Coordinates of C-alpha atoms in Angstrom, one line a residue:
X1 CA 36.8 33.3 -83.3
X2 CA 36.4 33.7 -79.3
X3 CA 33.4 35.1 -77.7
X4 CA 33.8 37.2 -74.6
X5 CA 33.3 35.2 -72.4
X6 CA 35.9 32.7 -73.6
X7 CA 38.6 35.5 -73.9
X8 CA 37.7 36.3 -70.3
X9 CA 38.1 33.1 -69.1
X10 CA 41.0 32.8 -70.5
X11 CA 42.5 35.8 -69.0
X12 CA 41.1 34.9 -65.7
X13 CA 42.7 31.7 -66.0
X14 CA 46.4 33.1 -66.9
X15 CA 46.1 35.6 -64.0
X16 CA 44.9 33.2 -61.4
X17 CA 47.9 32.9 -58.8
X18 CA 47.4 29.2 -58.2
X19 CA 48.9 29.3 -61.6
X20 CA 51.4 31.5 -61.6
X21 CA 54.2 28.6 -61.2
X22 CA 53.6 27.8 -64.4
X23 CA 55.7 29.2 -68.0
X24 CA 53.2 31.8 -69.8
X25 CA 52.6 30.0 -72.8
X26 CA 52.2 27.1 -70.3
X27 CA 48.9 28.5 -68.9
X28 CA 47.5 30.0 -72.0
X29 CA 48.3 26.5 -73.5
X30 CA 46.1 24.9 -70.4
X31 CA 43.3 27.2 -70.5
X32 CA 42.5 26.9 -74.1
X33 CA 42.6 23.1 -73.9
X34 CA 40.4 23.5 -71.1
X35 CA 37.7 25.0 -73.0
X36 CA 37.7 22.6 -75.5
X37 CA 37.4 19.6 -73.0
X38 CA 34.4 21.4 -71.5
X39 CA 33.1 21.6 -74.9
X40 CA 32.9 25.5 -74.7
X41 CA 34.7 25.4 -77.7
X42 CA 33.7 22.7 -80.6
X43 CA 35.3 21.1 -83.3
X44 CA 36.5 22.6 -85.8
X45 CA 36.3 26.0 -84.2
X46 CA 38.9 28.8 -85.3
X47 CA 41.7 29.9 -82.7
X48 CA 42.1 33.8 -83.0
X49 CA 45.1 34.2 -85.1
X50 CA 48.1 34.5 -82.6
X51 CA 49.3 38.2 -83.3
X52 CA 45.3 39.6 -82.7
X53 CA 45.2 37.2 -79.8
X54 CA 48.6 38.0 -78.4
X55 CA 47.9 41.9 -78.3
X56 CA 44.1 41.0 -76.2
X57 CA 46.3 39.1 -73.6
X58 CA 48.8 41.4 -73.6
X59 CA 51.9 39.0 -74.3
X60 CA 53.9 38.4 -77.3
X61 CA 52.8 36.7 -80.4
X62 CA 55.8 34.2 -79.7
X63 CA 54.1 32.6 -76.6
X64 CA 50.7 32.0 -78.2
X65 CA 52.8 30.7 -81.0
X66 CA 54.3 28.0 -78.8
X67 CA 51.1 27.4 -76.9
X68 CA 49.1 26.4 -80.1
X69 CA 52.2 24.4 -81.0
X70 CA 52.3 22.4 -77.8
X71 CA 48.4 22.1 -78.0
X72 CA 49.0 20.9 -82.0
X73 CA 51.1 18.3 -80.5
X74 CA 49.1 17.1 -78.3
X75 CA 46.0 16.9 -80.8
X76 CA 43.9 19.2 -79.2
X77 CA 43.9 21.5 -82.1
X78 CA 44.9 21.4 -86.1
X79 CA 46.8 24.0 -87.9
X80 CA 46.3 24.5 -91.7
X81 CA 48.5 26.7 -94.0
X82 CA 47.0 29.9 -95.0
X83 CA 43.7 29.5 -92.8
X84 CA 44.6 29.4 -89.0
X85 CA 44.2 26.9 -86.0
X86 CA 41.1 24.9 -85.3
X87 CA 39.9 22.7 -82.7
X88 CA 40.5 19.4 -83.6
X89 CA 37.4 17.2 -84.9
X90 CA 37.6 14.6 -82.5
X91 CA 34.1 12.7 -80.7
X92 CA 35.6 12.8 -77.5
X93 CA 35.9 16.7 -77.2
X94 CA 32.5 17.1 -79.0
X95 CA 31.0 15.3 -76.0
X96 CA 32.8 18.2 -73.9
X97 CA 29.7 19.9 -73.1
X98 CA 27.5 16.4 -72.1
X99 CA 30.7 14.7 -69.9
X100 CA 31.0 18.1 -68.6
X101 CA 27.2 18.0 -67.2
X102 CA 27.5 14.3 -66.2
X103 CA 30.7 15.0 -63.8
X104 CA 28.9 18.0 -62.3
X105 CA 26.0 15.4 -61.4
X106 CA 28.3 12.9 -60.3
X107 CA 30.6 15.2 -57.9
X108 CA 27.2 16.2 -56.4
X109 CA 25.6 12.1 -55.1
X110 CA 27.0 10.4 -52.6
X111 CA 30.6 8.6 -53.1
X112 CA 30.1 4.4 -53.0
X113 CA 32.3 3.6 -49.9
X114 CA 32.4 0.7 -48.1
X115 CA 30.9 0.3 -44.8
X116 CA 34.1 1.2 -43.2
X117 CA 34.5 4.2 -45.1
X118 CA 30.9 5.6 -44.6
X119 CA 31.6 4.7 -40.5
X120 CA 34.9 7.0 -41.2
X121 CA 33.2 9.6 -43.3
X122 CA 30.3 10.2 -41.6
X123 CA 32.2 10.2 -37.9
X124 CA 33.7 13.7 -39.8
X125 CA 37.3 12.5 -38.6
X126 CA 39.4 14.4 -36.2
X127 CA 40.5 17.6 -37.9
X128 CA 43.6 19.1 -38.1
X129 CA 44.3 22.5 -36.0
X130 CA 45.6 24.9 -38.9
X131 CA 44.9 28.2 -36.9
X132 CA 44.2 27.8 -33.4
X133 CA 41.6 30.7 -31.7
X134 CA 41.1 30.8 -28.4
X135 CA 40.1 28.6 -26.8
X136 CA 40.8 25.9 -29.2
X137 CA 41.7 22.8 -26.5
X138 CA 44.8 20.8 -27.0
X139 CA 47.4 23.1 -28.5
X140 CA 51.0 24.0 -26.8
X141 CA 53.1 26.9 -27.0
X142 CA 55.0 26.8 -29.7
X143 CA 55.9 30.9 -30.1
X144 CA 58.6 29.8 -27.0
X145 CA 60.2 26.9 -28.4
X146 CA 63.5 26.9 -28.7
X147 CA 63.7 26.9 -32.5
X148 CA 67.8 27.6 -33.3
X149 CA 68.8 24.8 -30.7
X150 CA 66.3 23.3 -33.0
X151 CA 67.7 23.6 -35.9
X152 CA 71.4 23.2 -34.8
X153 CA 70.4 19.8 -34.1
X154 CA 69.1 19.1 -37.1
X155 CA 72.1 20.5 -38.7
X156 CA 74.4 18.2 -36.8
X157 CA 72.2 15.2 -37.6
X158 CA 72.3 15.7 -41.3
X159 CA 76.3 16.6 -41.1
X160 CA 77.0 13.4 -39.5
X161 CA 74.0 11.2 -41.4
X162 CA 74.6 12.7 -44.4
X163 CA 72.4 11.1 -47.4
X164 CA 71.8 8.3 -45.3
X165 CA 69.0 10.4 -43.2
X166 CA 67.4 10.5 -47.0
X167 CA 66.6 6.6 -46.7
X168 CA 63.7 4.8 -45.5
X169 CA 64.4 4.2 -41.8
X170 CA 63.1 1.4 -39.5
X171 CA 59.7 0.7 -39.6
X172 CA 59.7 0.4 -36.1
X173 CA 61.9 3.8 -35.8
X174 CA 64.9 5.0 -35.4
X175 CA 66.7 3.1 -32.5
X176 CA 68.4 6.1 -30.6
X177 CA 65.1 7.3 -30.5
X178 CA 63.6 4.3 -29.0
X179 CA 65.8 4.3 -26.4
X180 CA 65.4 8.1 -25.5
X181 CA 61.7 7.3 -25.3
X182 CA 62.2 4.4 -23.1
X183 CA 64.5 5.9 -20.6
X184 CA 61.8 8.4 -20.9
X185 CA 59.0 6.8 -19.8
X186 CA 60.8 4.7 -17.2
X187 CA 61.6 7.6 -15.6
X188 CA 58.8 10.1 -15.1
X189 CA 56.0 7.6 -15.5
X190 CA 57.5 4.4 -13.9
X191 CA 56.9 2.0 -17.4
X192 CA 58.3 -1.0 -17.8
X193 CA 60.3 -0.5 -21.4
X194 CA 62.8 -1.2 -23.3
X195 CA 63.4 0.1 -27.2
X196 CA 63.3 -3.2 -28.5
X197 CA 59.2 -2.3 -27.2
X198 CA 58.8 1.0 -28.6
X199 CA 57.3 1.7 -31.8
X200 CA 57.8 4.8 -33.6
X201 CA 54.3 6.2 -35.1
X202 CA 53.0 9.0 -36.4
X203 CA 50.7 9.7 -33.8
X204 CA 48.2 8.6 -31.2
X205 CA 45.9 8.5 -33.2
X206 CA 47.4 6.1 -35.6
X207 CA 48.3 3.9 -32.1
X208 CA 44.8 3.9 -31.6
X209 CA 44.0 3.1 -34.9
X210 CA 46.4 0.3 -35.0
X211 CA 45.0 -1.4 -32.0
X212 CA 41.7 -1.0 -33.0
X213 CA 42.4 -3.2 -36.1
X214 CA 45.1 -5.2 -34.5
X215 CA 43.7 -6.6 -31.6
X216 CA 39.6 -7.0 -32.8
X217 CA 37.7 -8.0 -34.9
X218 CA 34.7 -6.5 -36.7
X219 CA 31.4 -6.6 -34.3
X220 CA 33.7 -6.7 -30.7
X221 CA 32.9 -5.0 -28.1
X222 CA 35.3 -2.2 -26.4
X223 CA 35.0 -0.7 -23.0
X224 CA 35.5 3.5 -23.7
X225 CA 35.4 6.2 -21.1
X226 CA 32.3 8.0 -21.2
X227 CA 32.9 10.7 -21.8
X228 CA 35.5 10.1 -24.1
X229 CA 38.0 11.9 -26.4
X230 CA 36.1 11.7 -29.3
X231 CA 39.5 10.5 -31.6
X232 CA 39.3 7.2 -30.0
X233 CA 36.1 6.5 -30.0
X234 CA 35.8 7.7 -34.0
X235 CA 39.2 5.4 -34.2
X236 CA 37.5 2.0 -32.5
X237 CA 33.5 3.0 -34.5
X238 CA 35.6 3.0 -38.0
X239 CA 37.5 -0.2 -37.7
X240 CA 33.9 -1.6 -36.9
X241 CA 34.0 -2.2 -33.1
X242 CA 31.0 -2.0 -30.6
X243 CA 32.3 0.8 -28.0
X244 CA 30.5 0.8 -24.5
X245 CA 30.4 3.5 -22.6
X246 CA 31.2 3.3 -18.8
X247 CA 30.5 6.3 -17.0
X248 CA 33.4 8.8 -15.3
X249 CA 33.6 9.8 -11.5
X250 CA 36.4 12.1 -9.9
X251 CA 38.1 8.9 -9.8
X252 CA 38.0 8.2 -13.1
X253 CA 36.2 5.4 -15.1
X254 CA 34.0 3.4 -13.2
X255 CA 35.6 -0.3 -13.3
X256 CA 32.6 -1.9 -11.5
X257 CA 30.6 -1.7 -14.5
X258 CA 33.0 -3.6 -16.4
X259 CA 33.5 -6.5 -13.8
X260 CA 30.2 -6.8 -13.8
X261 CA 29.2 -7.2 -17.7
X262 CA 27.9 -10.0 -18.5
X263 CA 29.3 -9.9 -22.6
X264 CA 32.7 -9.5 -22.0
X265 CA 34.6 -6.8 -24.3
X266 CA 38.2 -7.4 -25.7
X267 CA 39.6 -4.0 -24.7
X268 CA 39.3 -1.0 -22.5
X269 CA 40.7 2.1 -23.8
X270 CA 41.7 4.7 -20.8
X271 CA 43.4 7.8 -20.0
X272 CA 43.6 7.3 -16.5
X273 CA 46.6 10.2 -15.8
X274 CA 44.2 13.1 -16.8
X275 CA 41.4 11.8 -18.1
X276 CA 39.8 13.6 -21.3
X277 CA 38.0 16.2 -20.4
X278 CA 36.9 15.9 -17.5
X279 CA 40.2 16.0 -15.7
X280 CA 39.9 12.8 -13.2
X281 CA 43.0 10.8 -11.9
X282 CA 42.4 7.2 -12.3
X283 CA 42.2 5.5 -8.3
X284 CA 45.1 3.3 -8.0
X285 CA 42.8 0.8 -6.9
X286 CA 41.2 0.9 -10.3
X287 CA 44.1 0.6 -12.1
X288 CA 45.1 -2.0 -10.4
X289 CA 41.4 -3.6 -10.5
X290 CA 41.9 -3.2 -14.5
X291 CA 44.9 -4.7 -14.4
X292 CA 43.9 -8.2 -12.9
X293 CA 40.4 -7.8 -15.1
X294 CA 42.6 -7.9 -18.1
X295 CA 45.0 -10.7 -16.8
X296 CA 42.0 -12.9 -15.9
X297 CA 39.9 -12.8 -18.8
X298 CA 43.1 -11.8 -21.5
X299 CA 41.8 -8.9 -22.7
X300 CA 44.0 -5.6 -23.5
X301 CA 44.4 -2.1 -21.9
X302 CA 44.9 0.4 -23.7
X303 CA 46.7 3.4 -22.4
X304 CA 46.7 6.9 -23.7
X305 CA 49.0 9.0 -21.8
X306 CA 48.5 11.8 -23.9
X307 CA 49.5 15.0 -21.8
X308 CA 50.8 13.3 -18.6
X309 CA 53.7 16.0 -18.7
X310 CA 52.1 18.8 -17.3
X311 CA 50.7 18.0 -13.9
X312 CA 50.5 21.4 -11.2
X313 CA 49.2 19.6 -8.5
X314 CA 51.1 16.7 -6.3
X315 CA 53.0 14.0 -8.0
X316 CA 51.4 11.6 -11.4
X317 CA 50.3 8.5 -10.5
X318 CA 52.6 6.2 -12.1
X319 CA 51.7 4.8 -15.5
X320 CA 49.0 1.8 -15.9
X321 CA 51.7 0.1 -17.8
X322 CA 54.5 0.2 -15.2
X323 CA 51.8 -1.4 -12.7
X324 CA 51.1 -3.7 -15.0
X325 CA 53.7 -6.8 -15.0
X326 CA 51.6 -9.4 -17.2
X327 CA 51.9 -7.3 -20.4
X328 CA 48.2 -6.7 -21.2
X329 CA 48.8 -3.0 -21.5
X330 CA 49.7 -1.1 -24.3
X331 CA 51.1 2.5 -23.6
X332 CA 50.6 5.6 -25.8
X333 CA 52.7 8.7 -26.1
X334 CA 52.5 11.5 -28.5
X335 CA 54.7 14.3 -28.4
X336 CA 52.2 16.6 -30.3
X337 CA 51.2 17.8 -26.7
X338 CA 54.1 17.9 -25.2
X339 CA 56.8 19.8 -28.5
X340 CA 54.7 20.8 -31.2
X341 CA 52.1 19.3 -33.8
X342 CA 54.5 19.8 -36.5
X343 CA 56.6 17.2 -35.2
X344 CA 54.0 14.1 -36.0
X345 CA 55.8 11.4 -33.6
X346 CA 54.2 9.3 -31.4
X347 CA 55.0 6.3 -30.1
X348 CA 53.7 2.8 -28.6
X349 CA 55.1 0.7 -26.0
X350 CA 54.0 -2.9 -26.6
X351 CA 54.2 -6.1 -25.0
X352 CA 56.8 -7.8 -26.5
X353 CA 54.5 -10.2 -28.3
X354 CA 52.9 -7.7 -30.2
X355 CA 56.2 -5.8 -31.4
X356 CA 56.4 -7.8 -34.3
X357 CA 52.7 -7.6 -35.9
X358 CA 52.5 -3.9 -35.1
X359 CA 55.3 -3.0 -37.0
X360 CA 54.3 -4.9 -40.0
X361 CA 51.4 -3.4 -39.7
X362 CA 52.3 0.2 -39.5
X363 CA 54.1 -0.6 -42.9
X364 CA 50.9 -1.2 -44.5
X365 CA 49.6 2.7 -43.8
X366 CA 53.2 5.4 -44.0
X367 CA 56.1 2.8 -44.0
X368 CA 57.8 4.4 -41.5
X369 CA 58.5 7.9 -39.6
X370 CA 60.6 10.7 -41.1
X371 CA 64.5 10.1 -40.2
X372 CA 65.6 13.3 -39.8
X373 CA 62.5 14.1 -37.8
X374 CA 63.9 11.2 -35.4
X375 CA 67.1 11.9 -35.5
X376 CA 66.9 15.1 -33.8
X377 CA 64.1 14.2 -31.4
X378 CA 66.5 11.9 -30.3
X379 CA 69.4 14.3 -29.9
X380 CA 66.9 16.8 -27.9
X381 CA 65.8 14.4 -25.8
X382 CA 69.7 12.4 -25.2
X383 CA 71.1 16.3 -24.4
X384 CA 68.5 16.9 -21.6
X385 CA 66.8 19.9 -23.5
X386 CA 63.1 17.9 -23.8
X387 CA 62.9 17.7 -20.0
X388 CA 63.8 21.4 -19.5
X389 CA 61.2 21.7 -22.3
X390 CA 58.4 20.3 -20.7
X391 CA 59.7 21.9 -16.8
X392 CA 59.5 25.5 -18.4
X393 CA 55.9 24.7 -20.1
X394 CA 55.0 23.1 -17.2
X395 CA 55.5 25.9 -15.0
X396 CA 54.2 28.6 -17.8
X397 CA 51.0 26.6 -18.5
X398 CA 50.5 26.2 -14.3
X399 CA 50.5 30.1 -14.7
X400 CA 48.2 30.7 -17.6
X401 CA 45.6 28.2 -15.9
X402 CA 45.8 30.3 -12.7
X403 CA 45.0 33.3 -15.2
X404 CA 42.1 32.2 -17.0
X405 CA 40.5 30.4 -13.8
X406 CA 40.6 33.9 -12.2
X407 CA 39.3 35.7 -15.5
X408 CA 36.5 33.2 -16.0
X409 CA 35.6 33.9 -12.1
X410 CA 35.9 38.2 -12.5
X411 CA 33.8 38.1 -16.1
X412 CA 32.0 34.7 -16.6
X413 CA 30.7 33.9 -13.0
X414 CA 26.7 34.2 -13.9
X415 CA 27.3 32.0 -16.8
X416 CA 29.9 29.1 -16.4
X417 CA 31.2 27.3 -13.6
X418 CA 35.0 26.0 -14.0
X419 CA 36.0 23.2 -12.7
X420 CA 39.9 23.7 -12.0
X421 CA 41.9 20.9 -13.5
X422 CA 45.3 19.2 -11.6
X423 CA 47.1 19.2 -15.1
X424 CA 46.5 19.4 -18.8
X425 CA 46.5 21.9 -21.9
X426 CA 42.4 22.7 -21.4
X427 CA 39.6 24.0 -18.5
X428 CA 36.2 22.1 -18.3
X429 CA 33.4 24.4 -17.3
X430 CA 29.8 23.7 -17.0
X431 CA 27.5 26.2 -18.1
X432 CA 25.0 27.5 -15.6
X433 CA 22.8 29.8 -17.6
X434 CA 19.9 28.8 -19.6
X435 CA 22.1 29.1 -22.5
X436 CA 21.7 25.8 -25.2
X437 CA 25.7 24.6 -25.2
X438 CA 24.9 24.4 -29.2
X439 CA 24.1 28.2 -29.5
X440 CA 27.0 29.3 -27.2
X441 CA 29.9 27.6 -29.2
X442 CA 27.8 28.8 -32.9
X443 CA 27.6 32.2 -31.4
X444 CA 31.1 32.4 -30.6
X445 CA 32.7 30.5 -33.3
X446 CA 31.1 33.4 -35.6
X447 CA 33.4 35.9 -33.2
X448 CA 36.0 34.1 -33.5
X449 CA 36.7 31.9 -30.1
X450 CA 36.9 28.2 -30.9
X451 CA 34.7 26.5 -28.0
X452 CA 34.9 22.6 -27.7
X453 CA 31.2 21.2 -26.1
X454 CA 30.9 18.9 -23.4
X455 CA 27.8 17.1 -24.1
X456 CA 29.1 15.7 -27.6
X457 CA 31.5 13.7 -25.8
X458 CA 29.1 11.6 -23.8
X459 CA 28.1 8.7 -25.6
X460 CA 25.4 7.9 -23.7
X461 CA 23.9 11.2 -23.2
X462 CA 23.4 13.0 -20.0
X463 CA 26.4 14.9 -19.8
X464 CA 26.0 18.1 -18.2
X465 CA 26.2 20.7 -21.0
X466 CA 29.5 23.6 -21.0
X467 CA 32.6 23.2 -23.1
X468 CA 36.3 23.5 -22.8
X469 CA 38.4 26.4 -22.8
X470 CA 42.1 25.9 -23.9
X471 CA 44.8 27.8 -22.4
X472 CA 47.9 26.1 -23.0
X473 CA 48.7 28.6 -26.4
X474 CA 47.7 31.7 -25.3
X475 CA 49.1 34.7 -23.5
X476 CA 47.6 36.3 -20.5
X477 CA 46.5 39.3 -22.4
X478 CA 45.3 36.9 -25.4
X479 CA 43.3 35.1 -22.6
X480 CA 42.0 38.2 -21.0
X481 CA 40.7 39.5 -24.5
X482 CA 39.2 36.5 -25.1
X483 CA 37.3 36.0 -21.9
X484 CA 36.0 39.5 -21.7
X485 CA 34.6 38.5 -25.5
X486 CA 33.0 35.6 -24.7
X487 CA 31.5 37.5 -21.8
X488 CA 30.2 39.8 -24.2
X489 CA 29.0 37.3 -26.7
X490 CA 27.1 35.9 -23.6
X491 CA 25.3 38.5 -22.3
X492 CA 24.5 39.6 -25.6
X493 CA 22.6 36.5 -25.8
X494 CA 21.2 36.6 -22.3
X495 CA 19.4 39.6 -23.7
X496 CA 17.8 38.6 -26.4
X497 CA 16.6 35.2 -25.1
X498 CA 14.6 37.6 -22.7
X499 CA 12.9 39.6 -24.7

């Protein structure tokens, strides 16, 4: 007969909403053979007899009846004439109790992953936003967007696709899409491309990933930003590359160091229209520096162009890769930034010579992009809504930055010093208190405001400690509550590191 415990756990089990999907009998049936495959309950054990056991759980007799059925089919349990249902007398389940102790022990060491792996699961990956806070960095408006043009799109995609939109699509993406992007790019970034260049992906991040195993080998050496979005660099450390860090000015990455290095790299990896996080444009003598760097010694630039869209101040420089006319750039877009992280497209556009083992590639990790996804990104894009899009964001974002700058100044000034950026979805500031960087984001991260630090992103150390304060999502009043937080958390602190 049960014990207690083993009638509560099977209640427990029955009631537990991760289960409630399942038929009644369904779940009994699952927690019963459960106990026996943790050994909790032994062969040749008696099953309560299914009318007292069906008035403890409060059902009928008929669904115990059919769960000890489907568990007598399955051999978990035998039923004799006359005496009841036992647990079946089989070695395996006897072991329940030792196999149960020996997984427990296992889940607890240390998986066996290759070197690749441990370089991936050690960098602790990039992370997926699931509930921004202010001031998590990096995240758009996405209460505005216009979700019913949206969805009439999408509508009128799968009315004229039909099942087709169902199929695997082109590896390399939908074409109409390509082109949209192309045009795209041509246009407010001055590219050079065509959609026979562009590659649909997933994201940047699986652009960057893509290169990174593309293009070098194990043990090479990559020129990164320092410092550096810390996706790339995790993206280039994984696929086993050496990244060296080459120090930022207000003029963005500082090319002398790589003319001068004596061990060449294979690759430089930029984002030179508003470079992460500091902010910096990248000279156009640089880029054009870079350029000739890569054309002389055939090495690759790669471009991540990853919030270009929203500039407030003056005109973008024009794209790397539209400077560039000896194809040694490779050009990344995302539109995570610029629609909404839902969306998971981003694209590449590739030398021509590379179109071809890129796309054969990207088969090899998702097969290919979501159609209907495509479909209508194309659509919003070919009917002119994406640029009026990114115009009214543009001009809302220039207006929350204006808020929080002037809110960081009223609340924050005898802690952090901002340091205004020209465009972007996030604020650098440098703290100026005797406040650790460490304790600040801990401290606040308990009240609820998502800080991103400054100093992790230096690979070489020295960075000036402060963090990054996203403003992008949030309203005025969200931002204003938030700042006058953080102010509190602040000088709560202040005060006890005094006394």
């Amino acid at each position: 007969m049960f014990k207690h415990s083993q009638l509560e756990s099977v209640k427990a089990w029955v009631a537990n909403p991760a289960h409630g999907a399942m038929p009644l009998h369904a779940r009994i049936q699952r927690a019963i053979r459960q106990l026996i495959l943790d050994g909790a309950l032994g062969a040749g054990k008696p099953l309560p007899g299914s009318r007292a056991f069906a008035k403890s759980l409060g059902v009928s007799r008929d669904t115990i009846e059919t769960a000890y059925a489907q568990l007598h089919a399955e051999g978990f349990i035998e039923r004799r004439i006359g005496s009841g249902s036992f647990v079946a007398d089989i070695t395996e389940f006897a072991t329940g109790q030792r196999r149960s102790r020996r997984d427990a022990s296992l889940r607890r060491q240390s998986p066996k992953l290759s070197k690749r792996g441990t370089v991936m699961f050690q960098g602790g990956g990039v992370g997926g936003i699931f509930s921004p806070h202010p001031f998590t960095q990096g995240v758009p408006e996405t209460r505005t967007f216009p979700l019913q043009l949206w969805e009439r799109l999408e509508r009128q995609v799968l009315k004229e696709a039909g099942t087709q939109a169902l199929l695997h699509s082109d590896p390399q993406g939908v074409e109409s899409l390509r082109r949209a992007i192309a045009d795209y790019v041509n246009l407010e970034r001055g590219a050079r491309a065509t959609a026979e260049r562009v590659l649909v992906l997933t994201s940047s991040q699986q652009a960057m990933a893509l290169c990174a195993n593309m293009l070098l080998d194990s043990g090479d050496r990559i020129f990164i930003e320092d410092p550096a979005y810390h996706g790339a660099r995790k993206a280039f450390e994984a696929a086993g590359l050496e990244c060296v860090p080459v120090r930022v000015d207000h003029q963005g990455i500082m090319v002398e160091q790589i003319m001068g290095d004596a061990r060449r790299a294979k690759a430089v990896s930029l984002t030179p229209s508003h470079q992460f996080p500091t902010g910096a444009k990248l000279a156009l003598d640089r880029r054009l520096a870079l350029i000739e760097w890569a054309v002389e010694h055939q090495t690759w630039i790669i471009e991540d162009d990853y919030d270009s869209e929203f500039h407030y101040a003056g005109k973008p420089t024009a794209c790397v890769q539209g400077l560039d006319p000896h194809n040694r750039t490779i050009y990344i877009g995302t539109f995570t930034k610029s629609l909404f992280p839902g969306l998971r497209i981003g694209y590449v556009v590739l030398p021509p010579q590379l179109v071809k083992p890129m796309t054969v590639a990207r088969t090899l990790l998702d097969g290919h992009t979501a159609s209907i996804a495509q479909l209508t990104l194309a659509r919003f894009m070919e009917g002119g809504h994406f640029g009026a899009h990114v115009r009214a964001m543009r001009g809302l974002y220039a207006e929350r930055l204006e808020v929080l700058a002037s809110l960081v100044g009223k609340h924050l000034s005898g802690f952090i010093e901002p340091r205004i950026p020209v465009g972007g979805l996030q604020m650098p500031c440098i703290l100026t208190c005797d406040l650790s960087e460490r304790a600040v984001i801990d401290g606040a991260r308990r009240e609820g405001i998502d800080l991103t630090g400054l100093s992790a992103l230096y690979a070489a150390g020295g960075g000036k400690p402060g963090f990054l304060l996203g403003f992008a999502a949030y309203t005025p009043a969200e931002l204003e509550a938030a700042v006058k937080k953080l102010a509190h958390i602040l000088r709560s602190m202040a005060r006890k590191k005094t006394r």
